[in-house]
PDB file of C-alpha atoms in Angstrom:
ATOM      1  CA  UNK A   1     -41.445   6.037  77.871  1.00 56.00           C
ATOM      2  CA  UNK A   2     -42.915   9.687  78.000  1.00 70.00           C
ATOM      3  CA  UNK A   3     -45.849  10.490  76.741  1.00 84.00           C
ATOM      4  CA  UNK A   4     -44.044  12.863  74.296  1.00 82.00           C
ATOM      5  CA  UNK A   5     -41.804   9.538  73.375  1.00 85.00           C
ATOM      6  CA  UNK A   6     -44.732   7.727  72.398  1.00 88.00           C
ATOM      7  CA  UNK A   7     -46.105  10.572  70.499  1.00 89.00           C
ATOM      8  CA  UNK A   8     -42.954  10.754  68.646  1.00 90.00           C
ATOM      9  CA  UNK A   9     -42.941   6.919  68.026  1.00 91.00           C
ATOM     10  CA  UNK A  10     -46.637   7.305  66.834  1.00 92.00           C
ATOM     11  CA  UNK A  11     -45.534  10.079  64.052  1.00 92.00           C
ATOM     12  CA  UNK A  12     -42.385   8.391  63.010  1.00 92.00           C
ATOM     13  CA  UNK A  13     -44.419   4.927  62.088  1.00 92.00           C
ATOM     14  CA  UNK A  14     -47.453   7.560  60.388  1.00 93.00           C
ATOM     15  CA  UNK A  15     -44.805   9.133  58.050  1.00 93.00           C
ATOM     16  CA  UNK A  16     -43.680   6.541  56.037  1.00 92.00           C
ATOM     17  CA  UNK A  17     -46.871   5.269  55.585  1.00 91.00           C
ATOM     18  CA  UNK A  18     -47.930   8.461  54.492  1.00 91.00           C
ATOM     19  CA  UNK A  19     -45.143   9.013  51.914  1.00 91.00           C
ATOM     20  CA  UNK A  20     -46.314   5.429  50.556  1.00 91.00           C
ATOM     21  CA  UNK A  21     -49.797   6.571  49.780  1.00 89.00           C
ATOM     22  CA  UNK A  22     -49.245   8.164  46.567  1.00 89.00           C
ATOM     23  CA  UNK A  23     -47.697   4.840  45.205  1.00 89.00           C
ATOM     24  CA  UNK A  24     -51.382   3.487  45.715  1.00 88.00           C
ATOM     25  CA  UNK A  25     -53.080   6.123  43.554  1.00 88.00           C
ATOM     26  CA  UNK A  26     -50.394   6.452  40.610  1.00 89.00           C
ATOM     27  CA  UNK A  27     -52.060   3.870  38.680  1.00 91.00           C
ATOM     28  CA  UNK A  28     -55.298   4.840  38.982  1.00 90.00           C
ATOM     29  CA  UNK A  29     -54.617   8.354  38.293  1.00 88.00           C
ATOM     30  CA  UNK A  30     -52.994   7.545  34.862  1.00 89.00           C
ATOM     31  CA  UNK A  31     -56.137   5.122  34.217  1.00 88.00           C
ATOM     32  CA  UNK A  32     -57.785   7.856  34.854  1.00 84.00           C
ATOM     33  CA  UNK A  33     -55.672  10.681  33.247  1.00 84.00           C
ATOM     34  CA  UNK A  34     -56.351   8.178  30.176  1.00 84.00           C
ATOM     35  CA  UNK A  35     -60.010   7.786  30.101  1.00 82.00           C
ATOM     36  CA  UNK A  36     -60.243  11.630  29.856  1.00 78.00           C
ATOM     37  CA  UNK A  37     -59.026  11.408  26.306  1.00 75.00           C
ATOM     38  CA  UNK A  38     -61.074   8.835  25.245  1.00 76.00           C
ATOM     39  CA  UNK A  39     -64.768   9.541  26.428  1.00 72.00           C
ATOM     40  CA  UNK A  40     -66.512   8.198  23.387  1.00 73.00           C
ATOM     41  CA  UNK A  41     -69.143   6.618  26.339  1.00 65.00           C
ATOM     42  CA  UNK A  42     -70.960  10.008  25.638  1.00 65.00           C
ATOM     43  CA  UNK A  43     -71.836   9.338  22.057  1.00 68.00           C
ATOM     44  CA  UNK A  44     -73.254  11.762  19.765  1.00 67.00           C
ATOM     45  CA  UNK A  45     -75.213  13.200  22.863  1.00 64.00           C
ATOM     46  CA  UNK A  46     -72.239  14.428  24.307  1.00 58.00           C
ATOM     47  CA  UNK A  47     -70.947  15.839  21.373  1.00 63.00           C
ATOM     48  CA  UNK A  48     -74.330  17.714  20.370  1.00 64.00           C
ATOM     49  CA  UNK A  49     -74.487  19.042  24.249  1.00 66.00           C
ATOM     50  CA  UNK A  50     -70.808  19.987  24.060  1.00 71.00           C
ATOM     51  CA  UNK A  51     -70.720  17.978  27.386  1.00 75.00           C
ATOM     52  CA  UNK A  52     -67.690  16.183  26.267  1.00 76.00           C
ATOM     53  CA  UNK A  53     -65.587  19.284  26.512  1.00 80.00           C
ATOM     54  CA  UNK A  54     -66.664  20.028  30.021  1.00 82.00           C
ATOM     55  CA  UNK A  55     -66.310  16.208  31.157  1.00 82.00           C
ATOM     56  CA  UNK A  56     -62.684  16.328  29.684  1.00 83.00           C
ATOM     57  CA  UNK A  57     -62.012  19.805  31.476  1.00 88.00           C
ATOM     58  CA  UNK A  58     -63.413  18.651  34.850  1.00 89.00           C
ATOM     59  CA  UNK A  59     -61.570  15.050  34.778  1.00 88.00           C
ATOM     60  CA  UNK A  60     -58.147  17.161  34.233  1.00 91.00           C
ATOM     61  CA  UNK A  61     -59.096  19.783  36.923  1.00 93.00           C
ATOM     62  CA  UNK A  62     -59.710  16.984  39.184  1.00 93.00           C
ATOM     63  CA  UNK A  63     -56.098  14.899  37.998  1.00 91.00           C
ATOM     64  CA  UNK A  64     -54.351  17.801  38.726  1.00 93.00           C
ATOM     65  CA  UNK A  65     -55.776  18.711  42.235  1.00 94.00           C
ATOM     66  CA  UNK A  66     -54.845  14.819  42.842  1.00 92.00           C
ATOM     67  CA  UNK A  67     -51.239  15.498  41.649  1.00 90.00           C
ATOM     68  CA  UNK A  68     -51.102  18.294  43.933  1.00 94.00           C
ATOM     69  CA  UNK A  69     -52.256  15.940  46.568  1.00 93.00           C
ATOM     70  CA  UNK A  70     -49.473  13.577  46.345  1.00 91.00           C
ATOM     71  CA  UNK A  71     -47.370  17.226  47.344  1.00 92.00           C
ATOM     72  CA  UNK A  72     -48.930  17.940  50.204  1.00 94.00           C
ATOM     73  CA  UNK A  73     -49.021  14.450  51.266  1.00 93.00           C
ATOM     74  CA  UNK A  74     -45.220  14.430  50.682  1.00 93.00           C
ATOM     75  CA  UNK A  75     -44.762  17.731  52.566  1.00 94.00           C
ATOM     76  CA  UNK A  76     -47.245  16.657  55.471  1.00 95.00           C
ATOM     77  CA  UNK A  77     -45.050  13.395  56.337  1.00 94.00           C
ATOM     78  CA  UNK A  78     -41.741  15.654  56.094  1.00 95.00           C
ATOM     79  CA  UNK A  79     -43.261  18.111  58.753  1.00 95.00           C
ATOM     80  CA  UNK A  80     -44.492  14.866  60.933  1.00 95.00           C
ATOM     81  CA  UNK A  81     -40.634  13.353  60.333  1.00 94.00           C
ATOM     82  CA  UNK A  82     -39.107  16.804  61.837  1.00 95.00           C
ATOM     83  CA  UNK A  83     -41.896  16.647  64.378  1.00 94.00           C
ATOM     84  CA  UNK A  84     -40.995  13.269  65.626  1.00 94.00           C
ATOM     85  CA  UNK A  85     -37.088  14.343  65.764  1.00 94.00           C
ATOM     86  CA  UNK A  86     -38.163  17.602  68.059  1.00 94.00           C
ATOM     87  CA  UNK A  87     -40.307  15.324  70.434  1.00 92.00           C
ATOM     88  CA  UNK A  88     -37.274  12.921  70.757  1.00 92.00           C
ATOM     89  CA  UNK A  89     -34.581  16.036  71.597  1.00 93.00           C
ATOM     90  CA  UNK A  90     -37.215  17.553  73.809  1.00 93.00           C
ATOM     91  CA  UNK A  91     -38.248  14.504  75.267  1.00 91.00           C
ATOM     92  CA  UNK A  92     -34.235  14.151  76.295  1.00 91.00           C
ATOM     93  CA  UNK A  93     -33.935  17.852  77.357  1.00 92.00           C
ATOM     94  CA  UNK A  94     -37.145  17.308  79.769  1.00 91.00           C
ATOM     95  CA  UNK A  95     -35.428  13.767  80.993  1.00 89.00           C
ATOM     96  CA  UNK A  96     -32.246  15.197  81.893  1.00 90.00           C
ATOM     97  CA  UNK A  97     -33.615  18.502  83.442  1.00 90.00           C
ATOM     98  CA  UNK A  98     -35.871  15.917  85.834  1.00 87.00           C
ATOM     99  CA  UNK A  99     -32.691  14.076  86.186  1.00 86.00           C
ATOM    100  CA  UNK A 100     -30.651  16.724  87.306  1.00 84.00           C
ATOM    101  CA  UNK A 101     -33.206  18.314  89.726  1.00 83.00           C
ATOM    102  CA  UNK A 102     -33.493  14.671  91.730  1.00 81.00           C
ATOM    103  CA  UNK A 103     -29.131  14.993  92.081  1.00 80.00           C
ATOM    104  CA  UNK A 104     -29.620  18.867  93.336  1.00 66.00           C
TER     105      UNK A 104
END
């Protein structure tokens, strides 16, 4: 196997895995999605320094940059997936060229 072969092996095992990894955040998220509605942890001292608000605001910002996340992590293993394809055709174009220069 070419080292282009066992690149393209390498990829094609990474991608799945990748496409898996938002399934181990989802519940977390939503725990976490949750908890930013219900932040009664900062007591009256959050209320009085409005820090509530902000703590709310921030744990959204930071559940939607995680939701975006999951997209790139979705459009990252569909890139390596077409990546592993090219390697294979290429690695099959470079075999038969070698192939054909040994019979002329």
């Amino acid at each position: 196997m070419s080292d282009l072969g066992k690149d393209s092996e390498s990829i094609a095992k990474a991608a799945p895995l990748l496409r898996k990894a938002p399934h181990h955040i989802a519940k977390p998220l939503s725990d976490f999605k949750a908890a930013s509605h219900d932040l009664s942890a900062l007591g009256a001292l959050g209320a009085l320094m409005s820090a509530t608000d902000d703590v709310r605001e921030g744990m959204d910002t930071l559940s939607k940059l995680a939701k975006d996340l999951v997209g790139e992590w979705h459009g990252e293993a569909k890139l390596m997936t077409d990546l592993s394809e090219a390697f294979d055709v290429l690695d099959l174009m470079i075999e038969a060229a070698t192939r054909g220069k040994k019979q002329g």
